């Protein structure tokens, strides 16, 4: 992160917030932008993780009423308890696999060719699911059962592969398992809260020694911009899915895969 200016931090925060909750892979975008800016050291990777906290707090703010209701009702409301249990169950697969394979994933999968491949494969899966998915049987996150949550949790674990997109894996996975587009998208947002909080805390705590005072200032700027842009992205996506499918995002992923491949091949 040496020499990162405030506008570079703001640009990276904008990229993170705008892409984190869309099924297009924030990793793929950040790899290109950081390479263009010349920030490819290990501290810059910690920066990427840290500013995700701004994006996830945007979801917490957007759904603050729902989250407060769950917190107040978990002691006496069966629906609130079921919602919380489903989140915990869905969180477990990625948490366990991530802890066991974290080093191997960073060592072998964090590279442009893998990101390009994951982007392209994810696009194909979106095409397939949008064309042949079963008729939705779950139209609200409140109707999900534990086994539905577990299936989405295993889909989320695929996002440990850079370029897959956590939101893409959970949304498209949820649709493939019988959730409506609306329910899958909202559950993806809720599931991001424990998943991304855990990832940020684990990675930043582990690599805190890499950061200095100047880095923290850059992180603060990136955090703030990521919060604002993520809030806009969440609102956009919820409005978009009411009228459109995810096919447009699949075409975009294919185009981005080509850009990543060509950019790093030359």
Coordinates of C-alpha atoms in Angstrom, one line a residue, residues 32 253-265:
X32 CA -7.4 -5.2 -12.5
X253 CA -18.9 -11.9 -16.6
X254 CA -17.8 -13.4 -19.9
X255 CA -16.7 -10.0 -21.1
X256 CA -14.8 -9.4 -17.9
X257 CA -13.2 -12.8 -18.1
X258 CA -11.8 -11.9 -21.5
X259 CA -10.5 -8.6 -20.2
X260 CA -8.8 -10.2 -17.3
X261 CA -7.3 -12.9 -19.5
X262 CA -6.1 -10.5 -22.2
X263 CA -4.9 -7.8 -19.8
X264 CA -2.6 -10.2 -17.8
X265 CA -1.5 -12.2 -20.9

